[in-house]
XYZ file of C-alpha atoms in Angstrom:
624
model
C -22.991 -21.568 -4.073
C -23.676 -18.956 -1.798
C -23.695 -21.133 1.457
C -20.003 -22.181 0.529
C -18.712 -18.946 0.229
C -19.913 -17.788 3.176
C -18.473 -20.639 4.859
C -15.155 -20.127 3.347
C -15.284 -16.907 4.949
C -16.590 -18.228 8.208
C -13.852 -20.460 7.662
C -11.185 -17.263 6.976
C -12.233 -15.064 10.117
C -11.459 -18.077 12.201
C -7.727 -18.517 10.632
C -6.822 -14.978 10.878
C -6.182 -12.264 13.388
C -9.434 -10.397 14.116
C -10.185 -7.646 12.775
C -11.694 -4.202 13.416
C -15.668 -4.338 11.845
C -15.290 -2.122 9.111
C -18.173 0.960 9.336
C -20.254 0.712 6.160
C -22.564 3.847 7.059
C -19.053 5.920 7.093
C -20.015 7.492 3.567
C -17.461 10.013 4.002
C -14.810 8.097 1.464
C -17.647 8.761 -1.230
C -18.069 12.226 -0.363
C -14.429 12.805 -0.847
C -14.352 10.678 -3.908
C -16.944 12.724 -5.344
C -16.084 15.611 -4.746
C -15.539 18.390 -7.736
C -16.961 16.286 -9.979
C -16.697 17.987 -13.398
C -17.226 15.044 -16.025
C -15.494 12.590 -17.748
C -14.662 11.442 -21.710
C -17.544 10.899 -23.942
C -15.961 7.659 -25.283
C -14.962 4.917 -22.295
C -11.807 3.463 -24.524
C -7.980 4.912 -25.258
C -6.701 3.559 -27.740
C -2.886 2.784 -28.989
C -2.086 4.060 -32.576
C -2.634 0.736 -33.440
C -6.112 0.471 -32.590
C -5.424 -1.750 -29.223
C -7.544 -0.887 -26.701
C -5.328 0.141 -23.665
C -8.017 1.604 -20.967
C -11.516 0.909 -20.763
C -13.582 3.053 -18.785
C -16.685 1.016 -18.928
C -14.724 -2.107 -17.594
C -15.838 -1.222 -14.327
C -19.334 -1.175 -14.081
C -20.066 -3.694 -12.911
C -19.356 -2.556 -9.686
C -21.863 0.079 -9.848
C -24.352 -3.199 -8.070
C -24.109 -4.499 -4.423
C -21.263 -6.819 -3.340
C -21.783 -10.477 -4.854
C -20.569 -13.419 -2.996
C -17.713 -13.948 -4.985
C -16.293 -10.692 -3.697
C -15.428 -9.206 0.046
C -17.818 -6.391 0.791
C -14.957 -4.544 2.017
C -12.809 -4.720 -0.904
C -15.856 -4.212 -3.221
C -16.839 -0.873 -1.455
C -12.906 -0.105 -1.873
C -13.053 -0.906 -5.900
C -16.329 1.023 -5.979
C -13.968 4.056 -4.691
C -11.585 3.465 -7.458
C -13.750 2.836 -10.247
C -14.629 6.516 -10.200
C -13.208 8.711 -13.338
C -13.209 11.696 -14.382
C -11.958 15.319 -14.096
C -12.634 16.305 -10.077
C -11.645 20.154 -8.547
C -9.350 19.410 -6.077
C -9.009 22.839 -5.051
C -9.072 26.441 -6.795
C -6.593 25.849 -9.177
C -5.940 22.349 -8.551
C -7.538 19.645 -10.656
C -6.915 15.360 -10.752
C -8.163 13.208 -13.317
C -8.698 9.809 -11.604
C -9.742 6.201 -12.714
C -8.147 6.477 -16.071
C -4.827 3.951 -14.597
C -3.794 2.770 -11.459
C -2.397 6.319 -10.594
C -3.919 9.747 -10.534
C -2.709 12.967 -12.768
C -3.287 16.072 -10.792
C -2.882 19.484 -12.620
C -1.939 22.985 -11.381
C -3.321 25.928 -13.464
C -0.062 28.117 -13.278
C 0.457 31.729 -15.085
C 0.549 30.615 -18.799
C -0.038 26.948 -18.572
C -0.194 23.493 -16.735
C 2.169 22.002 -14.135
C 1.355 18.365 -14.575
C 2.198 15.892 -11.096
C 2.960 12.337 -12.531
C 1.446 11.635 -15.638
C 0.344 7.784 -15.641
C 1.749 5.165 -16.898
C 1.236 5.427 -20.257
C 1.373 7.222 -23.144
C -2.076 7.754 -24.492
C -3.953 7.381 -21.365
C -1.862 10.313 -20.355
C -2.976 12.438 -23.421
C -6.273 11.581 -22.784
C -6.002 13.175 -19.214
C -4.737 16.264 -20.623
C -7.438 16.248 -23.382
C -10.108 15.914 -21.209
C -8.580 18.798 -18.891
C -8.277 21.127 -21.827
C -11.412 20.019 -22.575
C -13.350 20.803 -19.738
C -11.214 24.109 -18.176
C -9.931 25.587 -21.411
C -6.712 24.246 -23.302
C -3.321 25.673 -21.906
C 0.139 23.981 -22.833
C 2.051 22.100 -20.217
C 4.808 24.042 -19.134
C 5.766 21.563 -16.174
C 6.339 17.839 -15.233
C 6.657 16.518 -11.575
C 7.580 13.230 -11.108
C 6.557 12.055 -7.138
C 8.870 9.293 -7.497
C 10.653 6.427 -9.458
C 7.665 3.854 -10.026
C 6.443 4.325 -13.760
C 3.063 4.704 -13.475
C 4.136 8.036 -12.074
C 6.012 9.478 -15.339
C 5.677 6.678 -18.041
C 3.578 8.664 -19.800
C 5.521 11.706 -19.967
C 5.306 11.907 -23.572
C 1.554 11.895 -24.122
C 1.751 15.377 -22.639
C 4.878 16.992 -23.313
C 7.087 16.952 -26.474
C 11.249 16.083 -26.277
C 11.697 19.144 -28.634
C 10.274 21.908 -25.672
C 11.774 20.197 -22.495
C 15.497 20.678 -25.033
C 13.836 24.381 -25.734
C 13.401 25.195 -22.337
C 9.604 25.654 -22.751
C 9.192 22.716 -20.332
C 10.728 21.737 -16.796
C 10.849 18.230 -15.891
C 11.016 18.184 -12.048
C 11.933 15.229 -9.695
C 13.570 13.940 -6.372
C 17.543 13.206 -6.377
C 18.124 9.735 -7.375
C 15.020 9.641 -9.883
C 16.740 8.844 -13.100
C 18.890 6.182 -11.335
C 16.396 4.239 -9.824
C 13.464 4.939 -12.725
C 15.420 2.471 -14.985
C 17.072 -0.025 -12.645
C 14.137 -1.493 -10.514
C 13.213 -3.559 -13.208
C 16.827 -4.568 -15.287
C 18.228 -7.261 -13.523
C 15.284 -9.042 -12.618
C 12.941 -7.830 -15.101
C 11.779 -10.872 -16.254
C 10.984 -12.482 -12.982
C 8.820 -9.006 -12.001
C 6.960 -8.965 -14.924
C 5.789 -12.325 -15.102
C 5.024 -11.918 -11.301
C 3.469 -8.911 -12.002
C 0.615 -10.638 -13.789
C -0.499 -12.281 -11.163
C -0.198 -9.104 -9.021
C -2.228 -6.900 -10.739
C -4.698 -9.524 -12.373
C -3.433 -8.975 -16.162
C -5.176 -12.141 -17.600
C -8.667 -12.486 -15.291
C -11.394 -10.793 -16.638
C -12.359 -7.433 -15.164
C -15.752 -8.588 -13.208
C -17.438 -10.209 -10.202
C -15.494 -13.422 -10.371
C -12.431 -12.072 -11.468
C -10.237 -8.724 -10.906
C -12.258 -5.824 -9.462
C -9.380 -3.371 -8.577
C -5.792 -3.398 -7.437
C -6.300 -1.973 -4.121
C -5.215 1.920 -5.150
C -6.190 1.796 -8.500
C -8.408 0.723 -10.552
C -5.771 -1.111 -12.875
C -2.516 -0.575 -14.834
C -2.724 0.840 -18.395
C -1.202 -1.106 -21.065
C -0.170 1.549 -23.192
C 3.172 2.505 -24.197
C 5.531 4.004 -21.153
C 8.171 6.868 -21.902
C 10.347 8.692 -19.836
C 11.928 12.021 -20.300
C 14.906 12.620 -17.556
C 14.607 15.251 -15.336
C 15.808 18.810 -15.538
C 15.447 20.126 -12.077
C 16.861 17.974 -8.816
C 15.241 18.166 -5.973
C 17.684 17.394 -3.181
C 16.711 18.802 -0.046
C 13.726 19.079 2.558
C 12.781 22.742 2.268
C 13.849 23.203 -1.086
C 11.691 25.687 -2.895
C 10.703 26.234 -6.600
C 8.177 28.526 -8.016
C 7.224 27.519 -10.784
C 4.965 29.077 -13.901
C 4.058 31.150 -10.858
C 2.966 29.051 -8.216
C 5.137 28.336 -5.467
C 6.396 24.928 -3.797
C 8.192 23.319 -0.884
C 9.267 19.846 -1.366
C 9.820 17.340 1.222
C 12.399 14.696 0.245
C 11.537 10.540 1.374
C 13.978 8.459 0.163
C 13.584 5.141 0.843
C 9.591 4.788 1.660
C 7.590 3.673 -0.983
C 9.935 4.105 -3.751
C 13.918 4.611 -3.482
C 13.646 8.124 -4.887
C 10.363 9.755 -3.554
C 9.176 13.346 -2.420
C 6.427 15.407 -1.515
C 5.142 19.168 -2.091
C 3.560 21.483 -0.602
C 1.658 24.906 -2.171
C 2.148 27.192 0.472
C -0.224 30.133 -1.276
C -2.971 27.499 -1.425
C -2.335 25.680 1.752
C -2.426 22.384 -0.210
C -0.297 19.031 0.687
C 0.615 16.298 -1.456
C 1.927 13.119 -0.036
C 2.902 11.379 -3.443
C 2.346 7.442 -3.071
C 3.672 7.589 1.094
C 0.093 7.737 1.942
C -2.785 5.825 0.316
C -6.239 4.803 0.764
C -4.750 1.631 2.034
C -1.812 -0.032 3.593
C 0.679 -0.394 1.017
C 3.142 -3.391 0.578
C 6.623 -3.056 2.353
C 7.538 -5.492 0.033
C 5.578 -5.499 -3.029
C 4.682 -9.463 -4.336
C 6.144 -8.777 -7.740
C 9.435 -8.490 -6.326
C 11.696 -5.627 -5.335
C 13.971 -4.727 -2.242
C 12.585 -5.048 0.832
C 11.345 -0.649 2.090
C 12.305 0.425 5.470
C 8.982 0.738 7.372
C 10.376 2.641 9.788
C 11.605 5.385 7.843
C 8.468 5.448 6.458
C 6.545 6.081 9.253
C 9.349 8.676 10.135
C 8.419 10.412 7.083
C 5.248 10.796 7.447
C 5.958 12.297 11.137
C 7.648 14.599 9.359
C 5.278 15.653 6.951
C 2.321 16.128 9.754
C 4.923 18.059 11.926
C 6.356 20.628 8.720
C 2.825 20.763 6.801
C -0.084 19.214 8.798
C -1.152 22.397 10.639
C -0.838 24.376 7.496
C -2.832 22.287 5.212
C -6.634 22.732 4.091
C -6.304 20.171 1.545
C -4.766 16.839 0.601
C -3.927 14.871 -2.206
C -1.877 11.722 -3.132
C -1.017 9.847 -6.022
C -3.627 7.396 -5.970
C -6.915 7.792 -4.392
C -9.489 10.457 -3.705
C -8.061 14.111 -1.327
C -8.983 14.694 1.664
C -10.521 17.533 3.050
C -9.702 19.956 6.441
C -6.955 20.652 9.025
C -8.753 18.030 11.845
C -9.335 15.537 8.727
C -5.759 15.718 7.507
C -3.780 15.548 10.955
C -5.798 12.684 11.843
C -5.270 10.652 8.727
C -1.404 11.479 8.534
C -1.068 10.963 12.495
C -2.955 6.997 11.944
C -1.893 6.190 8.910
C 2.166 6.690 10.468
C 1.186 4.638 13.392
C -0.216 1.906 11.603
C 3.465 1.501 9.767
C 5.168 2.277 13.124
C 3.140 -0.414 14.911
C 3.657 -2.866 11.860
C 7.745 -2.250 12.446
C 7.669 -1.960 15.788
C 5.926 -5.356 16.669
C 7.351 -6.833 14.058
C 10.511 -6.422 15.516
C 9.325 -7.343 18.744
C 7.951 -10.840 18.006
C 10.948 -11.486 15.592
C 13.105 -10.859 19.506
C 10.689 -13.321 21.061
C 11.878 -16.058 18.494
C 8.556 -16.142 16.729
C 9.725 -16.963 12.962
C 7.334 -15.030 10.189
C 4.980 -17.171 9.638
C 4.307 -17.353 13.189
C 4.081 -13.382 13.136
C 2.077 -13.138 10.177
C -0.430 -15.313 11.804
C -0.765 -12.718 14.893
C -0.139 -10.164 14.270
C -3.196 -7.207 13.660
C -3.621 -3.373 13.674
C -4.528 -1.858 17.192
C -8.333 -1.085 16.516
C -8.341 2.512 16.187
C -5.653 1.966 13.261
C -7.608 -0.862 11.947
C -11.380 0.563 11.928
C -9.877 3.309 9.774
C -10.562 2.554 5.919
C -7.019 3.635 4.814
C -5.096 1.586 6.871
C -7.104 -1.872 5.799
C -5.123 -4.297 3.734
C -6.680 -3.668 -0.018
C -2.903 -3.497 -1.540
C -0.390 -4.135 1.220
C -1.310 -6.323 3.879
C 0.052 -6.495 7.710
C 0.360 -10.420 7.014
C 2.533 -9.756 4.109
C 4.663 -6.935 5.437
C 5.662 -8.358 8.825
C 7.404 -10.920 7.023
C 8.770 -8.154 4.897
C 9.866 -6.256 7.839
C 11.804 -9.966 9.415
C 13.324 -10.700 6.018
C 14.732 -7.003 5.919
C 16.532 -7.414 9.534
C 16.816 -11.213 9.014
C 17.220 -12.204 5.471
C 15.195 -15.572 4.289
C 16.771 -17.932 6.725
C 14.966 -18.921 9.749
C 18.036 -20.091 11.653
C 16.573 -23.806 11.691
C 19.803 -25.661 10.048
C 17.193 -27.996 8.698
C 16.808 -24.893 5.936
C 20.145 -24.880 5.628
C 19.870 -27.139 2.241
C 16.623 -28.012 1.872
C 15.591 -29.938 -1.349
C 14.200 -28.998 -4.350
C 10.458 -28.232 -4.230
C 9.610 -30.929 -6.520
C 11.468 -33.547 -4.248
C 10.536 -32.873 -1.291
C 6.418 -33.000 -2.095
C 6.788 -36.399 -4.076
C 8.547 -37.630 -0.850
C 5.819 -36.404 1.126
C 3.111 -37.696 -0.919
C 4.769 -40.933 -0.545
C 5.150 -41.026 2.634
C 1.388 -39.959 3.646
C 0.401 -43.070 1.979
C -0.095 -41.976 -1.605
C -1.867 -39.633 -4.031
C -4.864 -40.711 -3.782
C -5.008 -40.673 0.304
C -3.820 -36.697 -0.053
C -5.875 -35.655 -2.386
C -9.344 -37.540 0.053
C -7.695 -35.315 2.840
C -7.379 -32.601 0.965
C -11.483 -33.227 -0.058
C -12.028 -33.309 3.341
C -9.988 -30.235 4.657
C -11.992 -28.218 1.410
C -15.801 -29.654 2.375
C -14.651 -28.379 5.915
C -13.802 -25.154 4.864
C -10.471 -25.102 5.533
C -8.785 -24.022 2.083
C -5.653 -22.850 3.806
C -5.074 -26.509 4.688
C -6.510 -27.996 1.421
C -4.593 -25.817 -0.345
C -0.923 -26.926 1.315
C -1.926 -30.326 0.515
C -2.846 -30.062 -3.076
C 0.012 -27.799 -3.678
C 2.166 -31.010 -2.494
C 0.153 -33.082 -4.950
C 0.715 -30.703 -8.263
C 4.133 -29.948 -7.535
C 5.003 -33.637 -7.290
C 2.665 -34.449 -10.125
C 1.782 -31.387 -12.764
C -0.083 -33.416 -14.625
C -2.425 -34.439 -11.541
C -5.719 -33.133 -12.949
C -8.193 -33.649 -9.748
C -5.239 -32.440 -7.638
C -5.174 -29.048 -9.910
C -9.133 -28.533 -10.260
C -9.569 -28.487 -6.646
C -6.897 -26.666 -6.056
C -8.322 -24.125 -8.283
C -11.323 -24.183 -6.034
C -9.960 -23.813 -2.903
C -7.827 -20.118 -3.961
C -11.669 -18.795 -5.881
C -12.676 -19.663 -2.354
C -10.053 -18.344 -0.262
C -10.077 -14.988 -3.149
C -13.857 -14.137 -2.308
C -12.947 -13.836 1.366
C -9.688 -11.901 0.781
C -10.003 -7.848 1.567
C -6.531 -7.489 -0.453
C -7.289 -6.532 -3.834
C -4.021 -7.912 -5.139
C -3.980 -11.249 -3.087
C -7.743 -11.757 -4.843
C -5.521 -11.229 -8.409
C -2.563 -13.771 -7.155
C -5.343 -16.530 -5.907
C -7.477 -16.018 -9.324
C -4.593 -15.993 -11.280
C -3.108 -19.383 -9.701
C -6.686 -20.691 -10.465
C -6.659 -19.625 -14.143
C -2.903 -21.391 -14.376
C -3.803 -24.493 -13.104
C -7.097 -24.925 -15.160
C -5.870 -23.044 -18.455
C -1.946 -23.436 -18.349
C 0.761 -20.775 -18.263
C -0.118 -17.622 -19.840
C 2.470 -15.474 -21.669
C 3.383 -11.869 -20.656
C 1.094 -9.221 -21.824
C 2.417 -7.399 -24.881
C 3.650 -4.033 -24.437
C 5.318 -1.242 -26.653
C 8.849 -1.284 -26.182
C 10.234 1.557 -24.482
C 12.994 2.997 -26.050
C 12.963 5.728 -23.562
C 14.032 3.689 -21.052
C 16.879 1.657 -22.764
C 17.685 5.668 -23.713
C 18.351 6.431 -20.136
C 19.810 3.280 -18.907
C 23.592 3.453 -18.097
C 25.545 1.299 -19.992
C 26.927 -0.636 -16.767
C 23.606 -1.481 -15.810
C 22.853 -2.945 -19.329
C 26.224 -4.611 -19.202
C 24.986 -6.481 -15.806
C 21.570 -7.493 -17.171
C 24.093 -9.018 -20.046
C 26.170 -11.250 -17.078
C 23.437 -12.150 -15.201
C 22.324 -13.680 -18.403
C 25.252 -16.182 -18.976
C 25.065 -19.949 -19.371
C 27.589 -21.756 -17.681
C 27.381 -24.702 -19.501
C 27.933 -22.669 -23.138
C 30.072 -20.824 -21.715
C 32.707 -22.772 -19.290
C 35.892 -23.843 -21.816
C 35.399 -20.030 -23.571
C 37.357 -16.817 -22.978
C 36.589 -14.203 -25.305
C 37.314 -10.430 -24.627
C 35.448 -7.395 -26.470
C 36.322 -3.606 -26.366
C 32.640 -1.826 -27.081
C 33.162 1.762 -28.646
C 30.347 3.821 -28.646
C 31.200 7.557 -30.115
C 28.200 8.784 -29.707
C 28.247 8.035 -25.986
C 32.033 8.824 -25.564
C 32.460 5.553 -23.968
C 34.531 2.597 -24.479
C 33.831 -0.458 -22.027
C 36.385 -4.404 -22.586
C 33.685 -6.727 -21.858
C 35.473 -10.425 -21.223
C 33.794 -13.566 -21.119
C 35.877 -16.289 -18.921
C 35.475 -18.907 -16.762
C 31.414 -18.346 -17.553
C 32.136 -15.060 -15.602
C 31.326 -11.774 -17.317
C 32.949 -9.069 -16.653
C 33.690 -5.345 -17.849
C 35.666 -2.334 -17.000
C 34.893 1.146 -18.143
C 38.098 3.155 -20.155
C 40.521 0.158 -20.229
C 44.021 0.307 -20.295
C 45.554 -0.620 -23.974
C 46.002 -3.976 -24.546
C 45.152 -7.068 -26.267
C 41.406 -7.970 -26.693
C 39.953 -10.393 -29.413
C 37.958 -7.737 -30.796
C 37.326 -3.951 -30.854
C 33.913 -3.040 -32.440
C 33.251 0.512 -33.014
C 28.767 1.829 -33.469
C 26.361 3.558 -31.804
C 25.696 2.195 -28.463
C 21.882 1.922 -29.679
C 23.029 -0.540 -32.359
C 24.978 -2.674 -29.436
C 21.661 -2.814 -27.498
C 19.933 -4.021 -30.657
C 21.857 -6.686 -31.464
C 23.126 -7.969 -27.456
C 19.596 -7.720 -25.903
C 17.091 -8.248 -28.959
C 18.755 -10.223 -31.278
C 19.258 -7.397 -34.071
C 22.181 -7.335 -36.801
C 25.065 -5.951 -35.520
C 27.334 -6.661 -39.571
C 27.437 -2.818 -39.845
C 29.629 -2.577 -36.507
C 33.100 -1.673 -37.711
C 35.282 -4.093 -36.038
C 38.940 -4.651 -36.320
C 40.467 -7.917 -34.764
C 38.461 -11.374 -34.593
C 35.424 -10.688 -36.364
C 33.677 -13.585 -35.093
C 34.515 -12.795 -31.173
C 31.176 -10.559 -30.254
C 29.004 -13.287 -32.124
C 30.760 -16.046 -29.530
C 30.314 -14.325 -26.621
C 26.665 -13.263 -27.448
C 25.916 -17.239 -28.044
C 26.839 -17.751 -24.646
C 23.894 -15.815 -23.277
C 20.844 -16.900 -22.623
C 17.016 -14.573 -23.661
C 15.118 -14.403 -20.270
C 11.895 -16.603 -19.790
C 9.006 -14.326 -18.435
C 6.448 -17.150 -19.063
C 7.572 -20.052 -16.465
C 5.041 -21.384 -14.352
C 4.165 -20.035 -10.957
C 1.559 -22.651 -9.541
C 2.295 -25.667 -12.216
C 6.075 -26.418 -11.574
């Protein structure tokens, strides 16, 4: 077993860009990591008030051992980094708890109580952060949210910590970047479905945690499956060199829109000469187009950003924190990591751009291009979440869209048809699948793989085609140094040996429906039309919703929905009067809506509600 794995990593180096030799006697990660130490909870599971575990500290010991086999050395030292949890001093005054989620929670003892920067993802794995704080320093209220940016494991677990009833009060500020609300709740509406069931192959949600399955996601340990809130904001933050002081301890934000999350900042404590670069700057690359799905970021503005930052704080800082990861520690220290890790998203755009001039199409540039190596030698600029494979062809689809320019890709068929017509013409199943045998017992799994996909998608129910399929992505995962692209080729293995799984069950947020406008909700509803229930029908709707002071005539016609807010009078089938919560119920989950006072056709919302279809989060990924 072990000779075959290190082949299929013999087998890797020679298919890929080189590569900097990562410096394994560099302990200074681990000193960083370790740094401040002050303990962590007694009892390694948080639970959900239904007794579901939804964090398990312990899940990660395993990689307390050397590297196995099964895993890159690089990416295990990286997971090793991650795994560690626990209260650490950041700083006088400045505290994180880290490994309890994919994110960090830093707080900031302030006059009377805590200023809290992003709070999880979850719920209870938040209050368990602030336990073990209160805990360990002394118990103090929170008198102050910060939310980095719009990504929810940065404030979905907002309410673990702070109550609804003081942010109305006044007792608590709720502080993010212009934008935040916006952008918090529409990443994930209109293609929800297809991100979430992505999503689990992302972040590893079905392998088990463990040598031959997921060991990290590259800046976290893992996501928490607790339940995500969200209270909206009460302070904007709309300007670089806006200031705040807040509970007595002042700040200076820095606004990035449009790096790692639409709506983004980061703040600086002047009176402690401490920087924090929210999720811009990691322990890794990060993904200029994250696999799950999501609009393509701007690369270059990135890097800009980070010029920026270096240039207004980097001579002025002693200290530095992010949102996931360990700090880092002293002026040099800090002007050198925000100075490399810029370039390394500069170069990535830059040549990028330059080879996509040349004509090179992206897979051609994925398959060059490679970090200068003093960018790549340095551990936070390595490929554990984003990778410079994945991101140059992020960078030519954001200038380029998907098409190549090759009019054979104009209309090209259906993936199904065109591998059974391949198959067929290379003589067969069973003359793919021997070359296929051969290109795996050669160590080439990049090749293997191409030609077993062929054979499963033409045939799903090809069993020898799918088993060493399997093999050849546990192969090509224990060479990977991405943490994420180990989840995706794990998780294509467990599909094709075990069948599709379903998504993961989570606690509804209500929060979030909450805070959604009703036009967004209203185009999750179109985009969720069937054409063929609904091409003969034309129904028309007026939705009145007092407690929102909003009135929105929703038609159905021509399989086309469409809505406009405050219509003109005139004549609709239907005008249904309840509280926009009931609506949501009963459009998007299915609930009663007879208690709806309706004058006109009473039948007309139940029609055009037929006509749309639920989303499917469980279709197949690697089985089509």
């Amino acid at each position: 077993m072990k000779s075959t794995i290190l082949g299929a990593l013999a087998a890797l180096v020679l298919t890929a860009p080189a590569a900097a030799a990562p410096d394994f006697a560099n302990r200074q990660d681990f000193d960083f990591a370790e740094r401040g130490f002050l303990g962590t909870r007694s009892d390694p599971r948080i639970l959900a008030a239904d007794g579901r575990v939804v964090w398990d500290l312990a899940a990660y010991d395993f990689l307390k051992g050397p590297a196995p086999t099964s895993v890159n050395p690089s990416l295990w030292r990286q997971s090793q980094l991650l795994a560690k949890h626990g209260l650490f001093e950041v700083a006088k005054g400045v505290w994180q708890v880290r490994g309890f989620d994919v994110s960090n929670a830093t707080f900031i003892a302030g006059k009377t109580g805590w200023i809290v920067i992003d709070p999880l993802t979850s719920a209870e794995v938040a209050k368990a952060a602030l336990d073990l704080a209160n805990e360990k320093l002394g118990a103090r209220p929170v008198v102050a949210l910060i939310y980095t940016h719009s990504h929810a494991d940065h404030f979905g677990g907002a309410r673990g910590m702070v109550a609804q009833a003081d942010v109305e009060a006044g007792k608590v500020q709720v502080i993010a970047p212009e934008g935040f609300l916006e952008h918090a709740v529409s990443e994930n509406v209109i293609a929800g479905a297809a991100m979430q069931r992505r999503a689990t192959y992302q972040f590893g949600s079905y392998l088990p945690r463990g040598p031959m399955g997921q060991v990290s996601s590259g800046i976290g340990p893992g996501v928490s499956a607790g339940t995500q809130t969200l209270i909206p904001p009460t302070v904007s933050i709309a300007r670089t060199g806006q200031t705040l002081t807040v509970d007595g301890v002042k700040m200076e934000f820095q606004l990035t829109p449009g790096t790692e999350a639409p709506a983004e900042m980061n703040l600086y404590l002047p009176d402690m000469r401490i920087l924090c670069l929210a999720e811009n700057a990691n322990p890794s690359m990060h993904n200029v187009l994250t696999p799950r799905g999501a609009l393509v970021r701007d690369a270059k503005e990135w890097a800009s950003y980070l010029g920026e930052a270096g240039r207004l704080y980097g001579d002025r800082s002693d200290v530095l924190f992010t949102s996931h990861g360990w700090p880092r520690f002293g002026r040099a220290e800090i002007a050198d990591y925000i100075d490399k890790h810029r370039d390394a998203y500069k170069y990535l755009h830059d040549q990028s751009v330059r080879l996509m001039n040349e004509g090179l199409l992206p897979n051609e540039i994925a398959n060059r291009i490679k970090l200068p190596e003093a960018l790549d030698r340095e551990w936070y600029n390595r490929g554990y979440y984003g990778t410079m494979s994945f991101n140059s062809r992020a960078v030519y689809q954001r200038y380029m869209g998907w098409y190549d320019a090759n009019p054979v890709h104009l209309a090209p068929l259906e993936p199904a048809d065109e591998a059974r017509r391949y198959v067929e013409i290379m003589g067969g199943a069973a003359k793919v699948q021997a070359a296929a045998q051969a290109a795996f017992d050669a160590g080439d799994e990049r090749w293997a793989g191409e030609l077993l996909n062929r054979l499963v998608t033409a045939d799903a129910g090809n069993t020898q085609a799918r088993e060493l399929l399997a093999r050849a992505y546990e192969r090509q995962a224990a060479g990977v140094e991405s943490a994420i692209w180990r989840n995706m080729y794990l998780s294509g293995a467990q599909e094709l040996r075990g069948g599709v799984r379903t998504a993961p069950a989570q606690s509804a947020s209500l929060d979030f429906v909450r805070n959604t406008p009703t036009p967004m909700l209203l185009d999750l509803m179109a985009v969720r039309v069937d054409p063929e229930k609904a091409k003969d029908g034309d129904v028309s709707v007026d939705l009145n919703f007092p407690d929102r002071k909003e009135r929105f005539r929703v038609r159905i016609r021509r399989a086309v929905l469409t809505y406009e807010a405050d219509p003109p009078a005139g004549k609709v089938d239907a005008v249904l009067t309840m509280p926009r919560a009931q609506f949501l119920a009963g459009a998007l989950a299915g609930a009663d809506l007879s208690g709806a006072t309706t004058s006109g056709d009473r039948t007309a919302l139940g029609r055009l509600l037929s006509w749309l279809t639920p989303p499917k989060p469980g279709f197949p990924i690697v089985t089509r």
